[in-house]
Coordinates of C-alpha atoms and ligand atoms in Angstrom, one line a residue:
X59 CA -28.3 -2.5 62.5
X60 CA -24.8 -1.5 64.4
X61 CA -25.4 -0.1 67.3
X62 CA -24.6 3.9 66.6
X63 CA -28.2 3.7 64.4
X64 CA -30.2 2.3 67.2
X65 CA -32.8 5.0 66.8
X66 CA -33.1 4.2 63.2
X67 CA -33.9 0.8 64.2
X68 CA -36.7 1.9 66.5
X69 CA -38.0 4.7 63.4
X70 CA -37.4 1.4 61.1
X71 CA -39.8 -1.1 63.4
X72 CA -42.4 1.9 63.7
X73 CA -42.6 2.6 59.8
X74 CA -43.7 -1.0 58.8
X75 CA -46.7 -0.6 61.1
X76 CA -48.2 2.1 58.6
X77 CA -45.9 2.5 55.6
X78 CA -45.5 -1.0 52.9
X79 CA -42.0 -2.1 53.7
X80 CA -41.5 1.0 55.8
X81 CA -40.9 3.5 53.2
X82 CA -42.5 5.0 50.3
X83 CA -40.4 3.6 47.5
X84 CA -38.8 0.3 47.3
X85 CA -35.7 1.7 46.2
X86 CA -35.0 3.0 49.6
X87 CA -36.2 0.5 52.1
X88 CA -34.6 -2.7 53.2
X89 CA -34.1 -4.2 50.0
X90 CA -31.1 -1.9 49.1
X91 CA -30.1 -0.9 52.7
X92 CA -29.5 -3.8 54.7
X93 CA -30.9 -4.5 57.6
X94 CA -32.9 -1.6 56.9
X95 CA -32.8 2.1 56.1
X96 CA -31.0 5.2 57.7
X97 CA -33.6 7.4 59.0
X98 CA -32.3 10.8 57.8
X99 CA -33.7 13.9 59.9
X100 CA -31.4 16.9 58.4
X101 CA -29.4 18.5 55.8
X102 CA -27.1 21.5 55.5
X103 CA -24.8 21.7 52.7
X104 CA -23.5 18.9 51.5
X105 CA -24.1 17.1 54.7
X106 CA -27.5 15.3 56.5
X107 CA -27.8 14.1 60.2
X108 CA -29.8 10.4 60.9
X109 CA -32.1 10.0 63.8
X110 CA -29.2 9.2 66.0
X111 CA -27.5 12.1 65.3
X112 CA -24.2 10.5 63.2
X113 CA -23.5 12.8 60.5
X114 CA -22.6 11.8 56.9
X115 CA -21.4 13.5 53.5
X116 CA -24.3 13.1 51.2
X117 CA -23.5 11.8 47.8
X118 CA -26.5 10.6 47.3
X119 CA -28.5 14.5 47.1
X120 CA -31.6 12.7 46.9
X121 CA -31.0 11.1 43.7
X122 CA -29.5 13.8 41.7
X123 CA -32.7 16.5 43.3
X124 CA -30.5 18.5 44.7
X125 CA -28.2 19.7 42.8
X126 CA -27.2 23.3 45.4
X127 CA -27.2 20.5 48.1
X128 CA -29.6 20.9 51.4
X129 CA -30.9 24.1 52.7
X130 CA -29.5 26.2 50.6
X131 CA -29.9 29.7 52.1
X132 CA -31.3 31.8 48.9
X133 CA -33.6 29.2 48.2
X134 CA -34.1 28.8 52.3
X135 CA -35.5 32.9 52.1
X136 CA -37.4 32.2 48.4
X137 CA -39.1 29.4 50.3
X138 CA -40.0 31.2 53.2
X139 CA -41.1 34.5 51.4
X140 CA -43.0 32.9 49.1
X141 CA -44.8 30.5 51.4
X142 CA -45.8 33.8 53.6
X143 CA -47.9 35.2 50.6
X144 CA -49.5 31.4 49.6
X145 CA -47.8 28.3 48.0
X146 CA -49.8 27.6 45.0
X147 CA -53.4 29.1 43.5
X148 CA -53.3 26.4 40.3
X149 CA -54.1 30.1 38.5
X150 CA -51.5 32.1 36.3
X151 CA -48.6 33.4 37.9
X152 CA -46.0 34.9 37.4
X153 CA -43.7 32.5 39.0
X154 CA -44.4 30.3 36.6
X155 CA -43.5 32.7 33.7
X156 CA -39.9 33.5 35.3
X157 CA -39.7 29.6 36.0
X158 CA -40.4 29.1 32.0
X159 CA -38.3 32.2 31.4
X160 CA -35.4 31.2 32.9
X161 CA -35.8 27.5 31.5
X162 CA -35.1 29.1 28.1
X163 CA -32.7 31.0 28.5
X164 CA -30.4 28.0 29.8
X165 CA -31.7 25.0 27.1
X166 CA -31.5 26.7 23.5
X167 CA -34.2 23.8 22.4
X168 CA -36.9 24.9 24.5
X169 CA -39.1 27.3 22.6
X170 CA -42.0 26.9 24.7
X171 CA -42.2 24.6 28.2
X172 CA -45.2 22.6 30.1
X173 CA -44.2 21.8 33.9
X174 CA -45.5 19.2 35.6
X175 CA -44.6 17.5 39.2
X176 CA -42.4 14.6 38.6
X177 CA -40.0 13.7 36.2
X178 CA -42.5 10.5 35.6
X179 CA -45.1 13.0 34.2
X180 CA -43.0 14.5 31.9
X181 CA -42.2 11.5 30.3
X182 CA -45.8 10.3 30.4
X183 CA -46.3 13.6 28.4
X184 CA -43.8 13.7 26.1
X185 CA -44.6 10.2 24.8
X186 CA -48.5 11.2 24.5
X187 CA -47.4 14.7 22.7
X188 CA -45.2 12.3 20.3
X189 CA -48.3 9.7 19.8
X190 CA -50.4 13.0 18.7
X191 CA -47.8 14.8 16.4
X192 CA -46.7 11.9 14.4
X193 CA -50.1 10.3 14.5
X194 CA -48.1 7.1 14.9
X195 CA -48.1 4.6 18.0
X196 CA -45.0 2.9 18.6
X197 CA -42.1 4.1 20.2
X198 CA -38.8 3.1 20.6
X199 CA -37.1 2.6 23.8
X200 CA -33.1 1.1 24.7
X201 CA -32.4 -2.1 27.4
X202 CA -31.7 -0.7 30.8
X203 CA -33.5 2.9 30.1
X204 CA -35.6 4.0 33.0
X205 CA -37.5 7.0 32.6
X206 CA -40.1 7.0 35.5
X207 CA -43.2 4.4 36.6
X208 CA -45.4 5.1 33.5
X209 CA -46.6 1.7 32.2
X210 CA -45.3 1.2 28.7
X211 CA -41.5 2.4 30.1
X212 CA -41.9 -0.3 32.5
X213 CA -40.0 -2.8 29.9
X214 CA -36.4 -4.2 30.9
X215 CA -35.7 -1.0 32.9
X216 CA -34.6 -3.6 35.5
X217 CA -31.4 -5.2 35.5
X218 CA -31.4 -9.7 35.5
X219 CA -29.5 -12.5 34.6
X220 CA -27.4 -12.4 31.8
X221 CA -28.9 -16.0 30.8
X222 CA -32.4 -14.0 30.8
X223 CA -31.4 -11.6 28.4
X224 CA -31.6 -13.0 25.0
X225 CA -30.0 -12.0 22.2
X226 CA -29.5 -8.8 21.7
X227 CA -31.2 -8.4 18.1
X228 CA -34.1 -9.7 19.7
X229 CA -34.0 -9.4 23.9
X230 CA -36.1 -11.6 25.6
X231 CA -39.3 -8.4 26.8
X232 CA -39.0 -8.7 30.8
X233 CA -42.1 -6.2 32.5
X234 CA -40.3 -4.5 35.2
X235 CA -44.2 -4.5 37.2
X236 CA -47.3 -6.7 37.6
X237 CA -50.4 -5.1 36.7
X238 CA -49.4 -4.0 33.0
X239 CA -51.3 -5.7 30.6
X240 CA -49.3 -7.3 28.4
X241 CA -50.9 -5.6 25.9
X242 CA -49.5 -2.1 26.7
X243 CA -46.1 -3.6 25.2
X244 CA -47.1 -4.1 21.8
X245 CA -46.3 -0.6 20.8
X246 CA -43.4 -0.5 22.4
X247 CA -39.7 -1.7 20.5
X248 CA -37.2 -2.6 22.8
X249 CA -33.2 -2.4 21.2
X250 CA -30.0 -2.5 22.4
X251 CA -28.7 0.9 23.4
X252 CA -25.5 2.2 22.5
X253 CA -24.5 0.2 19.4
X254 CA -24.9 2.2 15.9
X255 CA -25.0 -1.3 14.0
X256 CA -28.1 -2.6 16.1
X257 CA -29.7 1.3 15.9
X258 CA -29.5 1.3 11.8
X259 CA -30.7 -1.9 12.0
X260 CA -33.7 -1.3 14.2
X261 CA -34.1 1.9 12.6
X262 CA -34.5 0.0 9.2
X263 CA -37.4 -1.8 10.2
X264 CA -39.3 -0.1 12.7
X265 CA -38.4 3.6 11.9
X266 CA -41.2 4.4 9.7
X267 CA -44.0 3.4 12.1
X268 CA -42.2 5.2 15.0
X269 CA -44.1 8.2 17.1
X270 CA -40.5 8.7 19.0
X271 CA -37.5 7.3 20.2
X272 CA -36.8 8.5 24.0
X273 CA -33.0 7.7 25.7
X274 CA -31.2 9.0 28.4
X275 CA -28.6 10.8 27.0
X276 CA -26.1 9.5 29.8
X277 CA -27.5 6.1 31.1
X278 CA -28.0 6.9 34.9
X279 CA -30.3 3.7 35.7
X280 CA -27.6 1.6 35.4
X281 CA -24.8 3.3 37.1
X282 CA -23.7 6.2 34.6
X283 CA -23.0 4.5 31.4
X284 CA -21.7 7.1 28.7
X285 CA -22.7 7.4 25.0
X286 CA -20.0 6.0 22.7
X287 CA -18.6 8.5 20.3
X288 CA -21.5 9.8 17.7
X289 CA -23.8 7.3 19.3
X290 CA -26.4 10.0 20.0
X291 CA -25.6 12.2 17.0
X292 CA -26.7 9.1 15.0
X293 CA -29.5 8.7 16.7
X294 CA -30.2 12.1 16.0
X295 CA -30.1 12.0 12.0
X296 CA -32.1 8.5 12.0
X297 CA -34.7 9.6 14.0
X298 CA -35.3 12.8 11.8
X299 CA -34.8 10.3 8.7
X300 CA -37.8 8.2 9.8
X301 CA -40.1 11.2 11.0
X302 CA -39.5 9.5 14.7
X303 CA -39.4 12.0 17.7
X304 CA -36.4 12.0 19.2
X305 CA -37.7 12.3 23.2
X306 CA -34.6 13.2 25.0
X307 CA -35.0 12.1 28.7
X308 CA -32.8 15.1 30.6
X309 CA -34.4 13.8 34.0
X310 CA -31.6 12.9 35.2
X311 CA -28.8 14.8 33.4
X312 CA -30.9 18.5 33.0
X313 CA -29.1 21.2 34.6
X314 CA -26.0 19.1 35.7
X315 CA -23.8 18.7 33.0
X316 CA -24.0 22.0 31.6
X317 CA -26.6 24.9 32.1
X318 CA -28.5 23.5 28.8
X319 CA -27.9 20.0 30.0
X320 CA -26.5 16.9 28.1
X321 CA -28.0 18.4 25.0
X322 CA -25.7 21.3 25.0
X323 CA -23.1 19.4 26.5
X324 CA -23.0 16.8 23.4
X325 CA -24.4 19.0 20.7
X326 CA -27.9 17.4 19.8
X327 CA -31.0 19.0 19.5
X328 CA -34.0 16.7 20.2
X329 CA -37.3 17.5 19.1
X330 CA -39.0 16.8 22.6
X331 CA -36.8 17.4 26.4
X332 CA -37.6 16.1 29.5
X333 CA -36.5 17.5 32.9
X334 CA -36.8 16.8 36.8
X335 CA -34.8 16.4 39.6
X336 CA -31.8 19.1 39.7
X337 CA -34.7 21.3 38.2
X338 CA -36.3 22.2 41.5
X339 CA -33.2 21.8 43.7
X340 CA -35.5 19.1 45.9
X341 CA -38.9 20.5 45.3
X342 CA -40.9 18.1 43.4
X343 CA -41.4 19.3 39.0
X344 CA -40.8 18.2 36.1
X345 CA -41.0 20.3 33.0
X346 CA -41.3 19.2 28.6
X347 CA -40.0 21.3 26.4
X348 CA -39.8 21.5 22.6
X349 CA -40.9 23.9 19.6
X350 CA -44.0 25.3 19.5
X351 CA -45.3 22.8 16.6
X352 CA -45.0 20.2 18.6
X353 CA -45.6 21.6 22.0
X354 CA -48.8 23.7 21.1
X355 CA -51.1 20.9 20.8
X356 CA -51.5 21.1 24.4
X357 CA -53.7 24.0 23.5
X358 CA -56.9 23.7 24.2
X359 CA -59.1 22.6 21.0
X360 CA -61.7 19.3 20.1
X361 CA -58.1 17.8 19.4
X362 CA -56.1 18.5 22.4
X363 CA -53.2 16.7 24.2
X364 CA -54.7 16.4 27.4
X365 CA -52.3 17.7 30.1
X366 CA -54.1 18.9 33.6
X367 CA -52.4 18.7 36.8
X368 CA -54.1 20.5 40.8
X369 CA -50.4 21.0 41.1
X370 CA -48.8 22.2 38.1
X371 CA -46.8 25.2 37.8
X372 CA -46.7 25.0 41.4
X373 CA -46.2 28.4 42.9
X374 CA -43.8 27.6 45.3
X375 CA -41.9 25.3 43.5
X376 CA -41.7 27.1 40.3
X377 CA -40.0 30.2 42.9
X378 CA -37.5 28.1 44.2
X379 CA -37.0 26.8 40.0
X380 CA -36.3 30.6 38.9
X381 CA -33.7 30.7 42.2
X382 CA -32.1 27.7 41.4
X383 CA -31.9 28.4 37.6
X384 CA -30.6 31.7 38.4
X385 CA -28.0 30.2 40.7
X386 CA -27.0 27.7 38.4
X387 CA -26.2 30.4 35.7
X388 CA -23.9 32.4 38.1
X389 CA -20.2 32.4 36.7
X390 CA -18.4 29.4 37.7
X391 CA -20.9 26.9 38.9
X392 CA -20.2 23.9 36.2
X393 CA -16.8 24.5 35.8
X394 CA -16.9 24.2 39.9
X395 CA -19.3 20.9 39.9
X396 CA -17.2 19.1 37.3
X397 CA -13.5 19.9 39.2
X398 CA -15.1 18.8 42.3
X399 CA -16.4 16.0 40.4
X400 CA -13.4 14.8 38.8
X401 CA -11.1 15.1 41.5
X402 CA -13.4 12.4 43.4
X403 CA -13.0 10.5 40.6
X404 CA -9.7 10.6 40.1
X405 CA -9.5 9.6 43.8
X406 CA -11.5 7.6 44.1
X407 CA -9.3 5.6 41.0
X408 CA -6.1 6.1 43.1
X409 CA -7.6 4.3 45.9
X410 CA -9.1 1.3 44.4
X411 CA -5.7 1.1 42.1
X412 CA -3.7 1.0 45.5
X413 CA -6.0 -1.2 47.3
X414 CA -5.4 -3.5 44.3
X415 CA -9.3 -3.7 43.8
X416 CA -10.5 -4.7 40.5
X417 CA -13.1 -1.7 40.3
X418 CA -13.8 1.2 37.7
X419 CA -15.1 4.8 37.8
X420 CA -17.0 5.9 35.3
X421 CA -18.7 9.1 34.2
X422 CA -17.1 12.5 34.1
X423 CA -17.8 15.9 37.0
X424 CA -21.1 16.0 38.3
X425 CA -22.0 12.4 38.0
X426 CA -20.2 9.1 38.3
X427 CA -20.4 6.0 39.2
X428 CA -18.4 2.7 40.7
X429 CA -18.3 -0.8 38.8
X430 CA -16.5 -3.6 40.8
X431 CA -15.3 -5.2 37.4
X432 CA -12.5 -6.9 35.4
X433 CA -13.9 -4.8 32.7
X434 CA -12.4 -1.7 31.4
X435 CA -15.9 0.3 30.6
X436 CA -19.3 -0.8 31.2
X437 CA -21.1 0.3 27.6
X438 CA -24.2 -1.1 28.1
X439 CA -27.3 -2.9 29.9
X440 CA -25.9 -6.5 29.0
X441 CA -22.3 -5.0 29.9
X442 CA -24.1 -4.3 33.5
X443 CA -26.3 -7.1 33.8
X444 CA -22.8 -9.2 33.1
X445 CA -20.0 -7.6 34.5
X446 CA -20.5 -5.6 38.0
X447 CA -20.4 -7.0 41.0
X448 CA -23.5 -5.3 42.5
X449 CA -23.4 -7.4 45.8
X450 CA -19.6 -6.2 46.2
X451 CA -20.9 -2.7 45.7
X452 CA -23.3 -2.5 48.4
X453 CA -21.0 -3.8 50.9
X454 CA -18.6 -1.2 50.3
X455 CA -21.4 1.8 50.5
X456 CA -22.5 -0.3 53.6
X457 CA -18.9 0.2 54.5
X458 CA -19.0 3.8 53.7
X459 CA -21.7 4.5 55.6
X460 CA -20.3 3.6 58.8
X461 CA -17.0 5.7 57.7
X462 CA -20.0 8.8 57.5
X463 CA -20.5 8.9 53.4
X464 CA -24.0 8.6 52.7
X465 CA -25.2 6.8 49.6
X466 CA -27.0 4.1 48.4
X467 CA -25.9 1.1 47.8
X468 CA -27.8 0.1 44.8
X469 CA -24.7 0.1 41.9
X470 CA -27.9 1.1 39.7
X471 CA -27.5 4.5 40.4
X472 CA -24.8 7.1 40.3
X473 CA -22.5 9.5 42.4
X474 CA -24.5 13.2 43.0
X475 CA -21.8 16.3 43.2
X476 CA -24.0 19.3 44.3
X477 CA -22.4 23.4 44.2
X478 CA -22.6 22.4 48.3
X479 CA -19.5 19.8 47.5
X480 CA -15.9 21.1 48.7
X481 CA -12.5 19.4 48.0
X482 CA -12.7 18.7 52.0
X483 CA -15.8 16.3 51.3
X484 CA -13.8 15.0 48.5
X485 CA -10.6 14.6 51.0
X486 CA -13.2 12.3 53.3
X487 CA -14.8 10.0 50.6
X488 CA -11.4 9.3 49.8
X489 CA -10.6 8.7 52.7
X490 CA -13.5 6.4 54.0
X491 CA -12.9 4.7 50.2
X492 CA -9.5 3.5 51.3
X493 CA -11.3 2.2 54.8
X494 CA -13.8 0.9 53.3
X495 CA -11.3 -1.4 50.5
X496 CA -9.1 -2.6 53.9
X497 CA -10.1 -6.4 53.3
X498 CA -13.2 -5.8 51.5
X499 CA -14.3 -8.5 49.8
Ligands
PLP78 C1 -33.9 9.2 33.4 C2 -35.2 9.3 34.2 N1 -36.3 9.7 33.7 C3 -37.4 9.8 34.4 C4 -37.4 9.6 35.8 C5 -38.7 9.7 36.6 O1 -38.6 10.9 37.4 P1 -39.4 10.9 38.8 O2 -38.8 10.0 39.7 O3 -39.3 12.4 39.2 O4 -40.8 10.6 38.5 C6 -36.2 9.2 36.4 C7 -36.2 8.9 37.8 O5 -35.2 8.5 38.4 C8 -35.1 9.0 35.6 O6 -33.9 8.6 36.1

């Protein structure tokens, strides 16, 4: 650890006494941060302060959470007022109506909306509200798709070898966790995402014994990985064709694209949505959200979808929800996140084009990401698995880190703008980019 993080150092030491690996997910511990992780004690804006006081440009925003950045003042007072009159009575509210309201009003396909807590449960849910509709059990999901901790997602969400992979009309099955019985992956069909040739074909003989297929709209597991033209258009008609589900995973890309998401953004309207992080702007919910049809069998009857939660529709949360919605909805905002986005991008091109490194950006405004490759587009999980330089990566974040841009350096996931970015934060990552390339290698 260099010297300027010495009190990280000490936090990092102390953690491991009580905490596994000194954190509370592996994806920010030493694994990914070597020698081990920047304690972070404060955020303003777009910027956070570590233990030792350095202070860094967050492009990280807590992996995509935060889409209005840290502290943002109007959700600063909601928080405050509403934690004066009690944060949560797991009873009706009506912060939960305005939450639902306002949820709405911004994703055309939501007729009605369950919250939960996580983005994980709303996945967990939308695959069980599927299984119940369709009366079916299998369910489709694409290489290198990760949508939260749930056991029967936890197949090839990881990235490996390219020898490990198998052929892509048949990939070898690689469990992403011990403790899943094996069995839990016999309803699951496991394809190649991104290739209309391998969907029909898929589609052909699975499709009639589908509940749902779910996908990321924008993969943003491994990196940010676009949908070729009409790729998720096609998916749309075959799912409806085979009375499959199509389960739209919005976790990531809900509320940051556009104010109805990637849905609106590319014009498809799945039968099930799933939302999270930019959601509750850093408070912790997750929402589904369909037609009533499908989304009513959570009433209560002998044949239920079972969906309870201590925590859902969490007063305070589902205040700061509304505030954020309503924030996100003001004049301006995406046309703001995507020209602070793209000019990063294109700077961030400039830089490694001048530097004469061999590395791409991909992805579009709000969220992008950085492939050290001889390719010209990463397309896929085998394109990944194949063709980045992920060790290359985190040495430059490393880099970046010590020129005051924080982010992590796993190449797995993806460049956050928040409405807290400015074109001055954009002048400094490109700035600390062109550092970070001097003899990087
Ligand atoms: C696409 C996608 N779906 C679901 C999840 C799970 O969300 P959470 O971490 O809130 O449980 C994630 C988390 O990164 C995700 O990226």
């Amino acid at each position: 650890m260099p010297a300027h993080r010495k009190n990280s150092q000490q936090w990092f030491e102390r953690s491991q006494q009580s905490l596994v690996e000194g954190v509370n997910s592996p994806s920010r511990g030493a694994a990914v941060y070597s020698p081990g992780p920047v304690f972070l004690e404060r955020g303003q804006g777009s910027r956070v302060w570590d233990a030792d006081g350095n202070e860094y440009i967050d492009f990280m925003m807590s992996f995509g959470a935060l889409i209005q950045g840290h502290a943002h003042p109007k959700l600063v007072e909601v928080v405050s007022q509403t934690m004066a009159q009690g944060s949560h009575f797991a009873a009706a509210t009506s912060a939960e109506v305005k939450a639902a309201e306002r949820l709405r009003r911004m994703v055309p396909a939501a007729e009605v909306v369950r919250f939960t807590n996580t983005g994980s449960e709303a996945t967990m849910l939308a695959l069980r509200l599927a299984r119940a509709h369709t009366r079916r059990t299998k369910f489709l999901k694409f290489e290198g798709h990760y949508h939260g901790w749930y056991d029967p997602y936890l197949l090839n969400a990881h990235s490996h070898a390219p020898e490990q992979l198998g052929p892509p009309e048949n990939p070898t099955r690689m469990p992403d966790s011990e403790g899943i019985p094996a069995s839990t992956f016999d309803d699951v069909v496991l394809a190649p995402w991104n290739d209309v040739a391998a969907l029909g074909r898929v589609m052909k003989q699975h499709g009639p014994s589908l509940a749902a297929v779910i996908t990321e709209p924008i993969m943003a597991n491994m990196g940010c990985i676009l949908p070729r033209d009409g790729y998720l258009q096609r998916l749309r008609s075959l799912t409806q064709q085979y009375g499959a589900l199509l389960i739209l995973d919005e976790v990531v890309t809900g509320f940051r694209y556009a104010p109805g998401g990637c849905q609106e953004y590319y014009g498809i309207e799945p039968d099930i949505s799933t939302f999270g992080k930019a959601l509750g702007a850093g408070f912790p919910v997750g929402a589904v959200a369909g037609p009533r049809p499908i989304l009513d069998r959570l009433r209560w009857s002998e044949n239920m979808v079972l969906h309870y939660g201590t925590f859902n529709g969490h007063r305070l949360t589902m205040k700061v929800a509304a505030a954020n919605l309503d924030l996100l909805a003001a004049d301006g905002t995406y046309k703001k996140l995507h020209s602070v986005g793209n000019a990063a991008i294109s700077g961030l091109r400039e830089v490694f084009s001048r530097r004469k490194k061999k590395a791409i950006v991909q992805g579009f405004g709000p969220m992008f990401q950085i492939y050290f490759t001889e390719r010209d587009a990463i397309h896929d999980y085998r394109d990944y698995c194949t063709y980045g330089d992920t060790q290359l990566y985190s040495r430059f974040v490393h880099r970046l880190l010590d020129h005051g841009i924080y982010m992590t350096p796993s190449n797995g996931l993806h460049w956050i703008i928040s409405t807290a970015h400015t074109e001055q934060d954009v002048a400094a990552l490109i700035e600390a980019a062109d550092q970070a390339c001097i003899d990087l290698v």
